[in-house]
Amino acid sequence: MSALSPALIEALYDRFGDRFSTSQPLREQHGRGESHHIAAIPDAIVFAENTEDVAETVRLCAAEGVPVVAFGAGTSLEGHLSAVRGGVSIDLSRMSQIVRISAEDLDCTVEAGVTREQLNAHLRDMGLFFPIDPGANASIGGMASTRASGTNAVRYGTMRENVLSLTVVLPSGQIIRTGGRARKSSAGYDLTRLFVGSEGTLGIITEVTLRLYGIPETTSAALCSFENVEQAVAAAIAVVQLGIPVARMELMDRGLIEAVNAYSNLSLKIEDTLAFEFHGSPASVQEQVEMVAGIVGDNGGKDFEWANTPEERNRLWKARHNAFYAVVSQRANAKGWSSDVCVPVSQLSACILDTRELLRSCSVPAAILGHVGDGNYHVVFAVDPTSQAELDEVAAINKKMVEYAISVDGTSTGEHGVGTGKIKYLRQEHGDAVDLMAVIKNAIDPKGIMNPGKILPNDVSPAV
Amino acid sequence: MSALSPALIEALYDRFGDRFSTSQPLREQHGRGESHHIAAIPDAIVFAENTEDVAETVRLCAAEGVPVVAFGAGTSLEGHLSAVRGGVSIDLSRMSQIVRISAEDLDCTVEAGVTREQLNAHLRDMGLFFPIDPGANASIGGMASTRASGTNAVRYGTMRENVLSLTVVLPSGQIIRTGGRARKSSAGYDLTRLFVGSEGTLGIITEVTLRLYGIPETTSAALCSFENVEQAVAAAIAVVQLGIPVARMELMDRGLIEAVNAYSNLSLKIEDTLAFEFHGSPASVQEQVEMVAGIVGDNGGKDFEWANTPEERNRLWKARHNAFYAVVSQRANAKGWSSDVCVPVSQLSACILDTRELLRSCSVPAAILGHVGDGNYHVVFAVDPTSQAELDEVAAINKKMVEYAISVDGTSTGEHGVGTGKIKYLRQEHGDAVDLMAVIKNAIDPKGIMNPGKILPNDVSPAV
């Protein structure tokens, strides 16, 4: 029995035919991401094929006050897909057209369901790439919605910096475009940045215009192992402070290397490690490598181990990208819980060491990894979702990590988003600014139908 | 006679003493920026010394529905300071404290009245600098409010990318902070970016946390002259498309060079010119110079003329920064009218050539200049503000420039803001998204007291 009214079901079926579904397996699949968060299943699914499909679904749902939740690739880590008040999941995965590419302007427009791997496969022959890389093969719309970033952000920025404009369906069903294709503009409120990171709570992103980059003339990657995490982090901080334009600088602790070796059939040295990638002209890459080698040496790092061929590099980064799955797969029937904080770089070492202390007595398998160039790090826990004791234990560690990060003027989430998982920290982080977020939410979505129960806590004023 | 109620005047005087003024000369000074826009003078001025002063002024004014207009350095070019509905101008120029600097984190927090030159003078001995440079010695708060950028944006981005967080006084007088100091965050709506570029219409920015950069090891600047603007622009576009990380790449047409020579007592060659600055390590600068020299040569450019010493470089950029004043000073009693559009780089050449055609028959002295690496260019007109015929003539050219820019998916203003000057183009550029801006404006400032008559046109729904 669906909670949707017969009239709404009929209207959606009339409009979408077999692209509308209330099947239980589909509903279950659409009510959760990849993490430990408990699924709340939607009442129905619409498979949208274009912006007008999304707009029409939103219009029909809005007329009855029924919630809508956008679904891209299902890789959310903070419960964004959970239909906590039921409603319709709008699946955008069939909106996978690359609408236009301009090599001259280094930009493109894609439908929201295009995944980053799909986009990069398409761009490769043009000598272009899109650098934002959260690991998972997420959809571009989902990445915009959570303000995602990942391994290349230290050099290329996050979705915040790389989205030029959006097409958005508003809660009324109205379709707007948030900007043009100029690299900069002072023409009015920055609606693009308002929707980037709004997690489907203000509207549904259906098309995204992105900045692109030329594939660097030279790419070079290396691993460097350290006696301990402290040294590795110290080296990473020095690289940032000297402004060396490394493309990637990733921390993997020894626990993670073990998991990655097992999962990806590799034989990386089981030590606390920094993984680097350098982009540029041959001379520039050479110069970066020499500067970083000097810093690494000063901080007790061992010699670089080079991933020289594209195949070796791909294997290395694929292994890194699969870190989440690698940790989770260490245990049968485990679910992943990935914490995510970001702090000013000067605080990073103290934060990570504090986290290591917390992990010493933790009974749940866990590993530390991080985009340390940005001050962003994660702990991935392989948790038994049926054990309340384990969930409580991880929640307590997560809470301490988040509160430490906030106490040093950092953030409760660097790139995963708030979803349902970080709601409880939002006021601690933002104070009364949370109420201003609620004012905006209420003004744009007065019926509260857009992905309800995400981002904003219940104690906001005015209530949402 | 002030339009303020005796009770409000008394309350402001009680609170601020001689930091409250209704003097006619002060009011006239505060009702206009540096451009041709007609002044509308405020009823009174408050000289704020801290955030709480601003909050208290806003609270007192809000209680009576009296408008407030923030004033920084008075360098606005689009009528932002015009008190079109009267009210109180809040002068932030005494809020000139540099609150904190972290060399480790490459960030700082400053009060809104700090100017960019003041900040850079302070940072120099620490080996740091703040790159955003709109030419005028604007206040950091004003630069954030208009989403300013300028000559370094092609490499370092605009205020959008370089503001980490803000302290803002809301229309209620409430004080919020829009974020922390982490380099990236996915924790809720991007309030920082909402206030950046909102021109005082949603709240008043009182403190700004900024990204900083290390002063480059090597800085090198050169001029290159071309047969015509078309060649110069073609060279600039090629530099952008190859991703060469030039720090500055400025177009100055021959008319501008003439004006600049006269104003700054220089003897630059009177030709259509690109001015470059290169930042980096010695090897990286050498490489950039060689690549750019090749491109310039391919596009008919002549040999680089180097500004080798810091003094020569400073003289060059100071001359460039004074371009606006140089053009205006060509004529006694003239006012400057600076148009400002930004387009995708692939469209830049056609746009600038079209503008040159428009200028051929123009009776008002004018020169073209531009941050061509971003697709952003200006025409500065030295207009007689008492001649309606001249104002109409320039307005017609400005309109054609803006409409051309919008037609190629560019923007009506790359960096000067909307103010009163670009309101009429906002709907043409943004379509129905303008109504969403009005929804946000109404929700945050329901009494409409924050810098009324700016950004939003009268035809929005709901009305503001």
Short mmCIF file of N, CA and C in Angstrom, two decimals, chain A residues 423-428 431-432 434-435 438 455-464:
data_model
loop_
_atom_site.label_atom_id
_atom_site.label_comp_id
_atom_site.label_asym_id
_atom_site.label_seq_id
_atom_site.Cartn_x
_atom_site.Cartn_y
_atom_site.Cartn_z
N ILE A 423 23.13 16.71 10.85
CA ILE A 423 22.16 17.72 11.28
C ILE A 423 22.42 18.17 12.71
N LYS A 424 22.73 17.23 13.56
CA LYS A 424 22.83 17.56 14.98
C LYS A 424 23.99 18.50 15.29
N TYR A 425 24.93 18.65 14.34
CA TYR A 425 26.07 19.54 14.59
C TYR A 425 25.92 20.90 13.94
N LEU A 426 24.84 21.09 13.18
CA LEU A 426 24.76 22.30 12.35
C LEU A 426 24.72 23.58 13.19
N ARG A 427 23.94 23.54 14.28
CA ARG A 427 23.87 24.75 15.10
C ARG A 427 25.16 24.99 15.86
N GLN A 428 25.78 23.90 16.27
CA GLN A 428 27.07 24.04 16.96
C GLN A 428 28.07 24.73 16.03
N GLY A 431 25.82 28.40 14.63
CA GLY A 431 25.11 29.31 15.53
C GLY A 431 23.81 29.80 14.91
N ASP A 432 23.53 31.07 15.14
CA ASP A 432 22.25 31.64 14.67
C ASP A 432 22.14 31.68 13.14
N VAL A 434 22.11 29.34 11.34
CA VAL A 434 21.19 28.24 10.97
C VAL A 434 19.77 28.76 10.80
N ASP A 435 19.39 29.71 11.63
CA ASP A 435 18.03 30.27 11.49
C ASP A 435 17.88 31.01 10.17
N ALA A 438 17.15 28.59 7.61
CA ALA A 438 15.74 28.19 7.67
C ALA A 438 14.83 29.23 7.03
N ILE A 455 19.65 18.51 6.21
CA ILE A 455 20.38 19.77 6.49
C ILE A 455 19.89 20.46 7.76
N LEU A 456 18.61 20.89 7.78
CA LEU A 456 18.18 21.77 8.87
C LEU A 456 17.63 21.01 10.07
N PRO A 457 18.09 21.37 11.26
CA PRO A 457 17.58 20.72 12.47
C PRO A 457 16.15 21.18 12.76
N ASN A 458 15.52 20.50 13.73
CA ASN A 458 14.13 20.83 14.07
C ASN A 458 13.99 22.08 14.91
N ASP A 459 15.11 22.52 15.52
CA ASP A 459 15.01 23.64 16.46
C ASP A 459 15.19 25.00 15.79
N VAL A 460 15.15 25.02 14.46
CA VAL A 460 15.35 26.30 13.80
C VAL A 460 14.14 27.19 13.99
N SER A 461 14.41 28.48 13.84
CA SER A 461 13.34 29.46 13.90
C SER A 461 13.42 30.30 12.63
N PRO A 462 12.41 30.39 11.80
CA PRO A 462 11.11 29.72 11.91
C PRO A 462 11.25 28.22 11.63
N ALA A 463 10.32 27.44 12.19
CA ALA A 463 10.36 25.99 12.02
C ALA A 463 10.26 25.63 10.55
N VAL A 464 10.99 24.61 10.15
CA VAL A 464 10.84 24.12 8.76
C VAL A 464 10.18 22.74 8.77
#
